[in-house]
Amino acid sequence: MKIRYRFAALAFLAGAASADEAPRLGLPADCTLGQTCFIQQYPDADPGPAAQDFMCKGLSYDGHKGTDFGLPSLAAMEAGVTVIAAAPGIVRGVRDEMVDRLYSPQDDTLSGRDCGNGAVIDHGGGWETQYCHLAMGSLTVASGDAVERGAPLGRIGLSGRTQFPHVHLSLRKDGVPVDPFRPQGGCGGPGTESLWIDAPAYQPGGLLSAGLSVTVPEFDAVKAGTAALDALAQDAPSLVAWGYGFGARAGDVMRLTILGPDGKTVFQHEALLSKPQAQYFRAAGKRARALWPPGSYVARAELIRDGTLIDTAESRIETR
């Protein structure tokens, strides 16, 4: 049975891609881009010590070799998001024993296992994809398995060298990294050479979430997805709006607005972002002068760059 399976796998691989045919990629996660997951980093297109993505913008870091599909919170990771094969092929290797934890620069225990838990899929013709940072114990495939595009591989986790939950997808040809957005290399836009079946729209930074609280929350709580109020007590001493974003550039503005039950603005504040940041949050609010009127309250965060609205996130709560 094992021998017959291996021959079947080899036959599948033979038809996966020719030496001159690159695989066409689907998304590597079962999520909705811009809603339940976000591309937070692209491959580095700069050959020197600087970093830029395929659009000649800064949504990358030096030496980054893949595309990071991130989740908005640790709570979303705990709920479970499936990592799926981006293209058909044969599983060449897996790892599934590394714990899920936030990486610290002081941690020297990775020993070359920066990818954490994951899988490598051979697509034939020297092409392969690698899927990193999967949750420990979630891998559903083994070496030698033949997989179709969209086959489940495991779940997004926090293993390896990572500080936020995501799946890192790398594409390689004969061991050399290839950016599926611009396989010819360099930067200047995708041109006509994208290897995506349906190329994800480029987003030059954005907002992961927004919420209301009664004090300025801790950043760890924002990242965990536990910072937002479920309901507003009418005698709450204050009301604070916060926004959580990625891909900030120096000069960006986060506008925070609280809307009351009548739809009118209760509070508004604009925070200037002074430096590039991979992830960040800002918060501002006002003290209560009386009981908060009953009804719905909305926190709205807006990311503004060079006077143009880049992204918006909202959260709504009710008084109790």
PDB file of C-alpha atoms in Angstrom:
ATOM      1  CA  MET A   1       0.000   0.000   0.000  1.00  0.00           C
ATOM      2  CA  LYS A   2       2.801   2.400   0.890  1.00  0.00           C
ATOM      3  CA  ILE A   3       4.655   1.691  -2.385  1.00  0.00           C
ATOM      4  CA  ARG A   4       1.503   2.184  -4.462  1.00  0.00           C
ATOM      5  CA  TYR A   5       0.848   5.486  -2.665  1.00  0.00           C
ATOM      6  CA  ARG A   6       4.363   6.774  -3.372  1.00  0.00           C
ATOM      7  CA  PHE A   7       4.068   5.948  -7.093  1.00  0.00           C
ATOM      8  CA  ALA A   8       0.722   7.756  -7.194  1.00  0.00           C
ATOM      9  CA  ALA A   9       2.317  10.780  -5.533  1.00  0.00           C
ATOM     10  CA  LEU A  10       5.175  10.837  -8.046  1.00  0.00           C
ATOM     11  CA  ALA A  11       2.734  10.646 -10.941  1.00  0.00           C
ATOM     12  CA  PHE A  12       0.801  13.573  -9.444  1.00  0.00           C
ATOM     13  CA  LEU A  13       3.998  15.601  -9.135  1.00  0.00           C
ATOM     14  CA  ALA A  14       4.942  14.954 -12.747  1.00  0.00           C
ATOM     15  CA  GLY A  15       1.839  16.830 -13.874  1.00  0.00           C
ATOM     16  CA  ALA A  16       2.026  19.632 -11.321  1.00  0.00           C
ATOM     17  CA  ALA A  17       4.384  21.937 -13.259  1.00  0.00           C
ATOM     18  CA  SER A  18       6.930  21.757 -16.026  1.00  0.00           C
ATOM     19  CA  ALA A  19      10.421  23.246 -15.870  1.00  0.00           C
ATOM     20  CA  ASP A  20       9.142  26.305 -17.717  1.00  0.00           C
ATOM     21  CA  GLU A  21       5.802  26.587 -15.924  1.00  0.00           C
ATOM     22  CA  ALA A  22       5.463  28.403 -12.620  1.00  0.00           C
ATOM     23  CA  PRO A  23       2.635  27.366 -10.306  1.00  0.00           C
ATOM     24  CA  ARG A  24      -0.396  29.616 -10.127  1.00  0.00           C
ATOM     25  CA  LEU A  25      -1.155  30.487  -6.525  1.00  0.00           C
ATOM     26  CA  GLY A  26      -4.341  30.810  -4.542  1.00  0.00           C
ATOM     27  CA  LEU A  27      -4.467  32.341  -1.062  1.00  0.00           C
ATOM     28  CA  PRO A  28      -2.667  30.263   1.593  1.00  0.00           C
ATOM     29  CA  ALA A  29      -5.333  30.737   4.278  1.00  0.00           C
ATOM     30  CA  ASP A  30      -9.082  30.260   4.578  1.00  0.00           C
ATOM     31  CA  CYS A  31      -9.873  33.900   5.325  1.00  0.00           C
ATOM     32  CA  THR A  32     -11.212  37.044   3.664  1.00  0.00           C
ATOM     33  CA  LEU A  33      -8.516  39.577   2.817  1.00  0.00           C
ATOM     34  CA  GLY A  34      -9.196  43.004   4.263  1.00  0.00           C
ATOM     35  CA  GLN A  35     -11.759  41.632   6.714  1.00  0.00           C
ATOM     36  CA  THR A  36     -10.521  38.588   8.624  1.00  0.00           C
ATOM     37  CA  CYS A  37      -6.885  38.623   7.447  1.00  0.00           C
ATOM     38  CA  PHE A  38      -4.453  41.177   6.057  1.00  0.00           C
ATOM     39  CA  ILE A  39      -1.188  41.146   4.110  1.00  0.00           C
ATOM     40  CA  GLN A  40       1.116  42.832   6.602  1.00  0.00           C
ATOM     41  CA  GLN A  41       4.505  42.286   4.942  1.00  0.00           C
ATOM     42  CA  TYR A  42       5.628  41.633   1.358  1.00  0.00           C
ATOM     43  CA  PRO A  43       8.919  40.153   0.075  1.00  0.00           C
ATOM     44  CA  ASP A  44      11.859  42.565   0.166  1.00  0.00           C
ATOM     45  CA  ALA A  45      12.578  43.784  -3.379  1.00  0.00           C
ATOM     46  CA  ASP A  46      15.676  45.795  -2.422  1.00  0.00           C
ATOM     47  CA  PRO A  47      18.989  43.900  -2.879  1.00  0.00           C
ATOM     48  CA  GLY A  48      20.812  46.155  -0.394  1.00  0.00           C
ATOM     49  CA  PRO A  49      20.370  46.913   3.313  1.00  0.00           C
ATOM     50  CA  ALA A  50      17.201  48.948   2.734  1.00  0.00           C
ATOM     51  CA  ALA A  51      13.771  47.349   2.294  1.00  0.00           C
ATOM     52  CA  GLN A  52      10.895  47.946  -0.090  1.00  0.00           C
ATOM     53  CA  ASP A  53       7.987  45.925  -1.421  1.00  0.00           C
ATOM     54  CA  PHE A  54       7.142  45.263  -5.077  1.00  0.00           C
ATOM     55  CA  MET A  55       5.369  48.628  -5.279  1.00  0.00           C
ATOM     56  CA  CYS A  56       8.574  50.423  -4.179  1.00  0.00           C
ATOM     57  CA  LYS A  57       6.902  51.173  -0.830  1.00  0.00           C
ATOM     58  CA  GLY A  58       8.008  50.236   2.660  1.00  0.00           C
ATOM     59  CA  LEU A  59       5.741  47.309   3.600  1.00  0.00           C
ATOM     60  CA  SER A  60       8.628  44.885   4.057  1.00  0.00           C
ATOM     61  CA  TYR A  61      11.866  44.543   5.992  1.00  0.00           C
ATOM     62  CA  ASP A  62      15.432  43.759   5.004  1.00  0.00           C
ATOM     63  CA  GLY A  63      15.789  40.209   3.755  1.00  0.00           C
ATOM     64  CA  HIS A  64      12.117  39.248   4.072  1.00  0.00           C
ATOM     65  CA  LYS A  65      11.540  36.371   1.646  1.00  0.00           C
ATOM     66  CA  GLY A  66       7.773  35.844   1.693  1.00  0.00           C
ATOM     67  CA  THR A  67       4.283  37.281   2.059  1.00  0.00           C
ATOM     68  CA  ASP A  68       2.750  37.495   5.547  1.00  0.00           C
ATOM     69  CA  PHE A  69      -0.996  36.904   5.821  1.00  0.00           C
ATOM     70  CA  GLY A  70      -1.780  38.133   9.331  1.00  0.00           C
ATOM     71  CA  LEU A  71      -4.765  37.905  11.659  1.00  0.00           C
ATOM     72  CA  PRO A  72      -6.192  40.893  13.557  1.00  0.00           C
ATOM     73  CA  SER A  73      -5.732  39.369  17.032  1.00  0.00           C
ATOM     74  CA  LEU A  74      -4.647  36.408  19.102  1.00  0.00           C
ATOM     75  CA  ALA A  75      -8.340  35.764  19.713  1.00  0.00           C
ATOM     76  CA  ALA A  76      -8.812  35.233  15.965  1.00  0.00           C
ATOM     77  CA  MET A  77      -5.910  32.787  16.027  1.00  0.00           C
ATOM     78  CA  GLU A  78      -7.448  30.886  18.951  1.00  0.00           C
ATOM     79  CA  ALA A  79     -10.761  30.690  17.064  1.00  0.00           C
ATOM     80  CA  GLY A  80      -8.858  28.867  14.313  1.00  0.00           C
ATOM     81  CA  VAL A  81      -7.940  29.875  10.757  1.00  0.00           C
ATOM     82  CA  THR A  82      -6.957  27.090   8.368  1.00  0.00           C
ATOM     83  CA  VAL A  83      -3.763  27.272   6.311  1.00  0.00           C
ATOM     84  CA  ILE A  84      -4.327  25.786   2.848  1.00  0.00           C
ATOM     85  CA  ALA A  85      -2.137  24.751  -0.064  1.00  0.00           C
ATOM     86  CA  ALA A  86      -1.677  27.611  -2.536  1.00  0.00           C
ATOM     87  CA  ALA A  87      -1.058  25.197  -5.431  1.00  0.00           C
ATOM     88  CA  PRO A  88      -1.145  21.408  -6.027  1.00  0.00           C
ATOM     89  CA  GLY A  89       1.953  19.367  -5.321  1.00  0.00           C
ATOM     90  CA  ILE A  90       3.701  16.897  -3.040  1.00  0.00           C
ATOM     91  CA  VAL A  91       4.493  17.630   0.591  1.00  0.00           C
ATOM     92  CA  ARG A  92       8.286  17.504   0.860  1.00  0.00           C
ATOM     93  CA  GLY A  93       8.649  18.124   4.596  1.00  0.00           C
ATOM     94  CA  VAL A  94       6.801  19.183   7.742  1.00  0.00           C
ATOM     95  CA  ARG A  95       7.546  20.350  11.290  1.00  0.00           C
ATOM     96  CA  ASP A  96       4.946  20.303  14.067  1.00  0.00           C
ATOM     97  CA  GLU A  97       6.579  20.362  17.512  1.00  0.00           C
ATOM     98  CA  MET A  98       7.430  24.016  18.214  1.00  0.00           C
ATOM     99  CA  VAL A  99       5.399  25.904  20.822  1.00  0.00           C
ATOM    100  CA  ASP A 100       3.274  28.952  19.985  1.00  0.00           C
ATOM    101  CA  ARG A 101       4.661  32.048  21.677  1.00  0.00           C
ATOM    102  CA  LEU A 102       5.628  35.632  20.918  1.00  0.00           C
ATOM    103  CA  TYR A 103       9.223  35.732  19.736  1.00  0.00           C
ATOM    104  CA  SER A 104      11.671  37.816  21.747  1.00  0.00           C
ATOM    105  CA  PRO A 105      14.926  39.130  20.211  1.00  0.00           C
ATOM    106  CA  GLN A 106      16.643  37.757  23.325  1.00  0.00           C
ATOM    107  CA  ASP A 107      15.446  34.247  22.461  1.00  0.00           C
ATOM    108  CA  ASP A 108      18.361  32.208  21.085  1.00  0.00           C
ATOM    109  CA  THR A 109      16.615  28.834  21.110  1.00  0.00           C
ATOM    110  CA  LEU A 110      15.326  28.784  17.524  1.00  0.00           C
ATOM    111  CA  SER A 111      18.580  27.295  16.168  1.00  0.00           C
ATOM    112  CA  GLY A 112      17.770  28.029  12.538  1.00  0.00           C
ATOM    113  CA  ARG A 113      14.116  27.058  12.891  1.00  0.00           C
ATOM    114  CA  ASP A 114      12.803  30.589  12.321  1.00  0.00           C
ATOM    115  CA  CYS A 115       9.922  29.246  10.223  1.00  0.00           C
ATOM    116  CA  GLY A 116       8.466  27.456  13.233  1.00  0.00           C
ATOM    117  CA  ASN A 117       5.935  24.763  12.402  1.00  0.00           C
ATOM    118  CA  GLY A 118       5.026  24.401   8.752  1.00  0.00           C
ATOM    119  CA  ALA A 119       5.276  22.541   5.490  1.00  0.00           C
ATOM    120  CA  VAL A 120       7.130  22.648   2.169  1.00  0.00           C
ATOM    121  CA  ILE A 121       5.259  21.628  -0.989  1.00  0.00           C
ATOM    122  CA  ASP A 122       7.048  20.614  -4.202  1.00  0.00           C
ATOM    123  CA  HIS A 123       5.204  21.786  -7.345  1.00  0.00           C
ATOM    124  CA  GLY A 124       7.594  20.294  -9.867  1.00  0.00           C
ATOM    125  CA  GLY A 125      10.024  22.025 -12.225  1.00  0.00           C
ATOM    126  CA  GLY A 126      12.101  23.288  -9.293  1.00  0.00           C
ATOM    127  CA  TRP A 127       9.173  25.251  -7.818  1.00  0.00           C
ATOM    128  CA  GLU A 128       8.162  24.969  -4.163  1.00  0.00           C
ATOM    129  CA  THR A 129       6.151  26.846  -1.552  1.00  0.00           C
ATOM    130  CA  GLN A 130       6.806  27.011   2.176  1.00  0.00           C
ATOM    131  CA  TYR A 131       4.217  27.764   4.892  1.00  0.00           C
ATOM    132  CA  CYS A 132       5.547  29.029   8.255  1.00  0.00           C
ATOM    133  CA  HIS A 133       4.387  29.799  11.810  1.00  0.00           C
ATOM    134  CA  LEU A 134       1.593  27.225  12.006  1.00  0.00           C
ATOM    135  CA  ALA A 135       0.084  26.257  15.366  1.00  0.00           C
ATOM    136  CA  MET A 136       1.734  23.394  17.207  1.00  0.00           C
ATOM    137  CA  GLY A 137      -0.114  20.125  16.729  1.00  0.00           C
ATOM    138  CA  SER A 138      -2.239  21.470  13.879  1.00  0.00           C
ATOM    139  CA  LEU A 139      -0.469  19.925  10.851  1.00  0.00           C
ATOM    140  CA  THR A 140      -2.778  17.601   8.914  1.00  0.00           C
ATOM    141  CA  VAL A 141      -0.318  16.453   6.221  1.00  0.00           C
ATOM    142  CA  ALA A 142       2.862  14.376   6.156  1.00  0.00           C
ATOM    143  CA  SER A 143       5.857  14.093   3.855  1.00  0.00           C
ATOM    144  CA  GLY A 144       4.903  12.340   0.628  1.00  0.00           C
ATOM    145  CA  ASP A 145       1.255  13.406   0.679  1.00  0.00           C
ATOM    146  CA  ALA A 146      -0.216  14.653  -2.587  1.00  0.00           C
ATOM    147  CA  VAL A 147      -2.338  17.783  -2.055  1.00  0.00           C
ATOM    148  CA  GLU A 148      -4.677  19.773  -4.254  1.00  0.00           C
ATOM    149  CA  ARG A 149      -4.889  23.553  -4.245  1.00  0.00           C
ATOM    150  CA  GLY A 150      -6.965  24.526  -1.203  1.00  0.00           C
ATOM    151  CA  ALA A 151      -6.182  21.357   0.774  1.00  0.00           C
ATOM    152  CA  PRO A 152      -5.910  22.034   4.534  1.00  0.00           C
ATOM    153  CA  LEU A 153      -2.371  21.934   5.903  1.00  0.00           C
ATOM    154  CA  GLY A 154      -2.862  23.145   9.490  1.00  0.00           C
ATOM    155  CA  ARG A 155      -3.828  26.339  11.339  1.00  0.00           C
ATOM    156  CA  ILE A 156      -2.274  29.805  11.622  1.00  0.00           C
ATOM    157  CA  GLY A 157      -0.233  29.986  14.805  1.00  0.00           C
ATOM    158  CA  LEU A 158       2.593  31.775  16.553  1.00  0.00           C
ATOM    159  CA  SER A 159       5.555  29.411  16.261  1.00  0.00           C
ATOM    160  CA  GLY A 160       9.083  30.381  15.249  1.00  0.00           C
ATOM    161  CA  ARG A 161      10.374  33.932  14.754  1.00  0.00           C
ATOM    162  CA  THR A 162       7.143  35.912  14.829  1.00  0.00           C
ATOM    163  CA  GLN A 163       5.467  38.557  16.959  1.00  0.00           C
ATOM    164  CA  PHE A 164       1.964  38.341  15.506  1.00  0.00           C
ATOM    165  CA  PRO A 165      -0.217  35.455  14.288  1.00  0.00           C
ATOM    166  CA  HIS A 166       0.216  34.876  10.566  1.00  0.00           C
ATOM    167  CA  VAL A 167       1.158  32.423   7.868  1.00  0.00           C
ATOM    168  CA  HIS A 168       4.329  33.324   5.985  1.00  0.00           C
ATOM    169  CA  LEU A 169       4.166  32.060   2.396  1.00  0.00           C
ATOM    170  CA  SER A 170       7.445  31.738   0.482  1.00  0.00           C
ATOM    171  CA  LEU A 171       7.719  30.808  -3.205  1.00  0.00           C
ATOM    172  CA  ARG A 172      11.053  29.498  -4.544  1.00  0.00           C
ATOM    173  CA  LYS A 173      12.462  28.383  -7.906  1.00  0.00           C
ATOM    174  CA  ASP A 174      15.500  26.115  -7.584  1.00  0.00           C
ATOM    175  CA  GLY A 175      15.952  27.421  -4.058  1.00  0.00           C
ATOM    176  CA  VAL A 176      15.860  31.105  -5.026  1.00  0.00           C
ATOM    177  CA  PRO A 177      13.042  33.255  -3.531  1.00  0.00           C
ATOM    178  CA  VAL A 178      10.504  34.578  -6.046  1.00  0.00           C
ATOM    179  CA  ASP A 179       7.960  37.323  -5.323  1.00  0.00           C
ATOM    180  CA  PRO A 180       4.638  36.083  -6.786  1.00  0.00           C
ATOM    181  CA  PHE A 181       3.504  39.704  -7.124  1.00  0.00           C
ATOM    182  CA  ARG A 182       6.507  40.548  -9.341  1.00  0.00           C
ATOM    183  CA  PRO A 183       8.446  37.392 -10.283  1.00  0.00           C
ATOM    184  CA  GLN A 184      10.788  39.345 -12.577  1.00  0.00           C
ATOM    185  CA  GLY A 185      12.253  40.960  -9.443  1.00  0.00           C
ATOM    186  CA  GLY A 186      12.807  44.532  -8.388  1.00  0.00           C
ATOM    187  CA  CYS A 187       9.961  46.941  -7.750  1.00  0.00           C
ATOM    188  CA  GLY A 188       7.635  49.065  -9.859  1.00  0.00           C
ATOM    189  CA  GLY A 189       4.291  47.305  -9.653  1.00  0.00           C
ATOM    190  CA  PRO A 190       3.048  43.835 -10.593  1.00  0.00           C
ATOM    191  CA  GLY A 191       3.110  44.393 -14.360  1.00  0.00           C
ATOM    192  CA  THR A 192       1.559  41.448 -16.199  1.00  0.00           C
ATOM    193  CA  GLU A 193       3.641  38.690 -14.603  1.00  0.00           C
ATOM    194  CA  SER A 194       1.806  38.036 -11.323  1.00  0.00           C
ATOM    195  CA  LEU A 195       1.698  34.362 -10.333  1.00  0.00           C
ATOM    196  CA  TRP A 196      -1.528  34.744  -8.344  1.00  0.00           C
ATOM    197  CA  ILE A 197      -4.713  33.275  -9.780  1.00  0.00           C
ATOM    198  CA  ASP A 198      -6.529  36.313  -8.420  1.00  0.00           C
ATOM    199  CA  ALA A 199      -3.867  38.801  -7.321  1.00  0.00           C
ATOM    200  CA  PRO A 200      -4.624  40.362  -3.916  1.00  0.00           C
ATOM    201  CA  ALA A 201      -5.087  44.106  -4.126  1.00  0.00           C
ATOM    202  CA  TYR A 202      -2.109  46.003  -2.771  1.00  0.00           C
ATOM    203  CA  GLN A 203      -2.775  47.715   0.552  1.00  0.00           C
ATOM    204  CA  PRO A 204      -0.001  50.093   1.705  1.00  0.00           C
ATOM    205  CA  GLY A 205      -0.783  49.681   5.411  1.00  0.00           C
ATOM    206  CA  GLY A 206      -4.135  49.623   7.114  1.00  0.00           C
ATOM    207  CA  LEU A 207      -6.239  49.137  10.238  1.00  0.00           C
ATOM    208  CA  LEU A 208      -6.743  45.798  11.934  1.00  0.00           C
ATOM    209  CA  SER A 209      -9.390  46.825  14.471  1.00  0.00           C
ATOM    210  CA  ALA A 210     -10.942  49.629  16.506  1.00  0.00           C
ATOM    211  CA  GLY A 211     -12.744  49.646  19.810  1.00  0.00           C
ATOM    212  CA  LEU A 212     -14.045  51.495  22.852  1.00  0.00           C
ATOM    213  CA  SER A 213     -12.824  51.191  26.425  1.00  0.00           C
ATOM    214  CA  VAL A 214     -13.047  53.234  29.619  1.00  0.00           C
ATOM    215  CA  THR A 215      -9.263  53.688  29.924  1.00  0.00           C
ATOM    216  CA  VAL A 216      -6.338  53.616  27.517  1.00  0.00           C
ATOM    217  CA  PRO A 217      -5.807  49.864  27.019  1.00  0.00           C
ATOM    218  CA  GLU A 218      -2.522  48.002  27.164  1.00  0.00           C
ATOM    219  CA  PHE A 219      -1.067  47.200  23.740  1.00  0.00           C
ATOM    220  CA  ASP A 220      -0.919  43.508  24.685  1.00  0.00           C
ATOM    221  CA  ALA A 221      -4.691  43.539  25.270  1.00  0.00           C
ATOM    222  CA  VAL A 222      -5.271  45.238  21.904  1.00  0.00           C
ATOM    223  CA  LYS A 223      -3.167  42.603  20.127  1.00  0.00           C
ATOM    224  CA  ALA A 224      -4.895  39.818  22.036  1.00  0.00           C
ATOM    225  CA  GLY A 225      -8.336  41.072  20.985  1.00  0.00           C
ATOM    226  CA  THR A 226      -9.531  41.607  24.570  1.00  0.00           C
ATOM    227  CA  ALA A 227      -9.321  45.409  24.883  1.00  0.00           C
ATOM    228  CA  ALA A 228     -12.763  46.380  23.579  1.00  0.00           C
ATOM    229  CA  LEU A 229     -15.797  46.827  25.828  1.00  0.00           C
ATOM    230  CA  ASP A 230     -18.745  44.467  25.344  1.00  0.00           C
ATOM    231  CA  ALA A 231     -21.131  47.132  26.662  1.00  0.00           C
ATOM    232  CA  LEU A 232     -20.925  50.646  28.092  1.00  0.00           C
ATOM    233  CA  ALA A 233     -22.099  51.392  31.628  1.00  0.00           C
ATOM    234  CA  GLN A 234     -23.942  54.711  31.701  1.00  0.00           C
ATOM    235  CA  ASP A 235     -21.915  55.755  34.750  1.00  0.00           C
ATOM    236  CA  ALA A 236     -18.532  54.942  33.142  1.00  0.00           C
ATOM    237  CA  PRO A 237     -16.024  57.640  34.183  1.00  0.00           C
ATOM    238  CA  SER A 238     -14.662  58.078  30.655  1.00  0.00           C
ATOM    239  CA  LEU A 239     -14.875  56.769  27.113  1.00  0.00           C
ATOM    240  CA  VAL A 240     -11.770  56.012  25.041  1.00  0.00           C
ATOM    241  CA  ALA A 241     -11.551  55.141  21.336  1.00  0.00           C
ATOM    242  CA  TRP A 242      -8.552  53.224  20.033  1.00  0.00           C
ATOM    243  CA  GLY A 243      -7.301  51.992  16.682  1.00  0.00           C
ATOM    244  CA  TYR A 244      -4.846  49.191  15.870  1.00  0.00           C
ATOM    245  CA  GLY A 245      -2.952  49.318  12.591  1.00  0.00           C
ATOM    246  CA  PHE A 246      -0.028  48.054  10.535  1.00  0.00           C
ATOM    247  CA  GLY A 247       2.402  49.504   8.026  1.00  0.00           C
ATOM    248  CA  ALA A 248       2.597  53.050   9.442  1.00  0.00           C
ATOM    249  CA  ARG A 249       4.722  55.670   7.721  1.00  0.00           C
ATOM    250  CA  ALA A 250       6.120  58.846   9.207  1.00  0.00           C
ATOM    251  CA  GLY A 251       3.547  61.591   8.742  1.00  0.00           C
ATOM    252  CA  ASP A 252       0.496  59.300   8.779  1.00  0.00           C
ATOM    253  CA  VAL A 253      -2.471  60.449  10.872  1.00  0.00           C
ATOM    254  CA  MET A 254      -4.876  58.276  12.803  1.00  0.00           C
ATOM    255  CA  ARG A 255      -8.196  60.040  13.317  1.00  0.00           C
ATOM    256  CA  LEU A 256     -10.205  58.660  16.253  1.00  0.00           C
ATOM    257  CA  THR A 257     -13.911  59.493  16.515  1.00  0.00           C
ATOM    258  CA  ILE A 258     -16.600  58.528  19.006  1.00  0.00           C
ATOM    259  CA  LEU A 259     -20.166  58.813  17.723  1.00  0.00           C
ATOM    260  CA  GLY A 260     -23.086  58.933  20.151  1.00  0.00           C
ATOM    261  CA  PRO A 261     -26.565  57.381  19.955  1.00  0.00           C
ATOM    262  CA  ASP A 262     -27.819  60.365  17.937  1.00  0.00           C
ATOM    263  CA  GLY A 263     -25.053  59.872  15.360  1.00  0.00           C
ATOM    264  CA  LYS A 264     -23.317  63.069  16.407  1.00  0.00           C
ATOM    265  CA  THR A 265     -19.647  63.311  17.262  1.00  0.00           C
ATOM    266  CA  VAL A 266     -18.973  62.925  20.974  1.00  0.00           C
ATOM    267  CA  PHE A 267     -15.208  63.220  20.611  1.00  0.00           C
ATOM    268  CA  GLN A 268     -12.575  63.411  17.886  1.00  0.00           C
ATOM    269  CA  HIS A 269      -8.801  63.417  17.966  1.00  0.00           C
ATOM    270  CA  GLU A 270      -6.030  63.217  15.334  1.00  0.00           C
ATOM    271  CA  ALA A 271      -2.771  61.506  16.272  1.00  0.00           C
ATOM    272  CA  LEU A 272       0.328  62.127  14.142  1.00  0.00           C
ATOM    273  CA  LEU A 273       2.505  59.046  13.590  1.00  0.00           C
ATOM    274  CA  SER A 274       6.116  60.171  13.715  1.00  0.00           C
ATOM    275  CA  LYS A 275       7.935  57.060  12.446  1.00  0.00           C
ATOM    276  CA  PRO A 276       7.451  53.880  10.416  1.00  0.00           C
ATOM    277  CA  GLN A 277       5.997  51.029  12.497  1.00  0.00           C
ATOM    278  CA  ALA A 278       5.090  47.477  11.544  1.00  0.00           C
ATOM    279  CA  GLN A 279       2.254  47.490  14.100  1.00  0.00           C
ATOM    280  CA  TYR A 280       0.963  50.253  16.354  1.00  0.00           C
ATOM    281  CA  PHE A 281      -2.067  51.568  18.181  1.00  0.00           C
ATOM    282  CA  ARG A 282      -3.314  54.951  19.305  1.00  0.00           C
ATOM    283  CA  ALA A 283      -6.002  55.866  21.824  1.00  0.00           C
ATOM    284  CA  ALA A 284      -7.781  59.026  22.977  1.00  0.00           C
ATOM    285  CA  GLY A 285     -11.041  59.906  24.717  1.00  0.00           C
ATOM    286  CA  LYS A 286     -12.960  62.150  27.092  1.00  0.00           C
ATOM    287  CA  ARG A 287     -14.141  62.129  30.680  1.00  0.00           C
ATOM    288  CA  ALA A 288     -17.826  61.869  31.475  1.00  0.00           C
ATOM    289  CA  ARG A 289     -19.623  65.031  32.554  1.00  0.00           C
ATOM    290  CA  ALA A 290     -22.860  63.189  33.297  1.00  0.00           C
ATOM    291  CA  LEU A 291     -24.372  59.769  32.635  1.00  0.00           C
ATOM    292  CA  TRP A 292     -23.794  58.557  29.094  1.00  0.00           C
ATOM    293  CA  PRO A 293     -27.143  58.656  27.238  1.00  0.00           C
ATOM    294  CA  PRO A 294     -28.572  55.217  26.416  1.00  0.00           C
ATOM    295  CA  GLY A 295     -28.109  53.740  22.952  1.00  0.00           C
ATOM    296  CA  SER A 296     -25.331  52.762  20.560  1.00  0.00           C
ATOM    297  CA  TYR A 297     -21.823  54.215  20.565  1.00  0.00           C
ATOM    298  CA  VAL A 298     -19.383  53.837  17.676  1.00  0.00           C
ATOM    299  CA  ALA A 299     -15.592  53.976  17.726  1.00  0.00           C
ATOM    300  CA  ARG A 300     -14.176  54.874  14.327  1.00  0.00           C
ATOM    301  CA  ALA A 301     -10.479  54.817  13.450  1.00  0.00           C
ATOM    302  CA  GLU A 302      -9.302  56.294  10.142  1.00  0.00           C
ATOM    303  CA  LEU A 303      -5.795  56.074   8.685  1.00  0.00           C
ATOM    304  CA  ILE A 304      -4.903  59.151   6.640  1.00  0.00           C
ATOM    305  CA  ARG A 305      -1.777  59.433   4.486  1.00  0.00           C
ATOM    306  CA  ASP A 306      -0.843  62.598   2.596  1.00  0.00           C
ATOM    307  CA  GLY A 307      -4.392  63.854   3.057  1.00  0.00           C
ATOM    308  CA  THR A 308      -5.953  60.676   1.610  1.00  0.00           C
ATOM    309  CA  LEU A 309      -8.056  58.222   3.594  1.00  0.00           C
ATOM    310  CA  ILE A 310      -6.267  54.838   3.434  1.00  0.00           C
ATOM    311  CA  ASP A 311      -8.452  52.663   5.659  1.00  0.00           C
ATOM    312  CA  THR A 312     -11.266  52.711   8.226  1.00  0.00           C
ATOM    313  CA  ALA A 313     -12.204  50.405  11.094  1.00  0.00           C
ATOM    314  CA  GLU A 314     -15.266  50.647  13.356  1.00  0.00           C
ATOM    315  CA  SER A 315     -16.681  49.030  16.476  1.00  0.00           C
ATOM    316  CA  ARG A 316     -20.145  49.461  18.020  1.00  0.00           C
ATOM    317  CA  ILE A 317     -21.361  48.899  21.598  1.00  0.00           C
ATOM    318  CA  GLU A 318     -24.592  49.458  23.499  1.00  0.00           C
ATOM    319  CA  THR A 319     -25.174  51.028  26.914  1.00  0.00           C
ATOM    320  CA  ARG A 320     -26.425  48.769  29.647  1.00  0.00           C
TER     321      ARG A 320
END
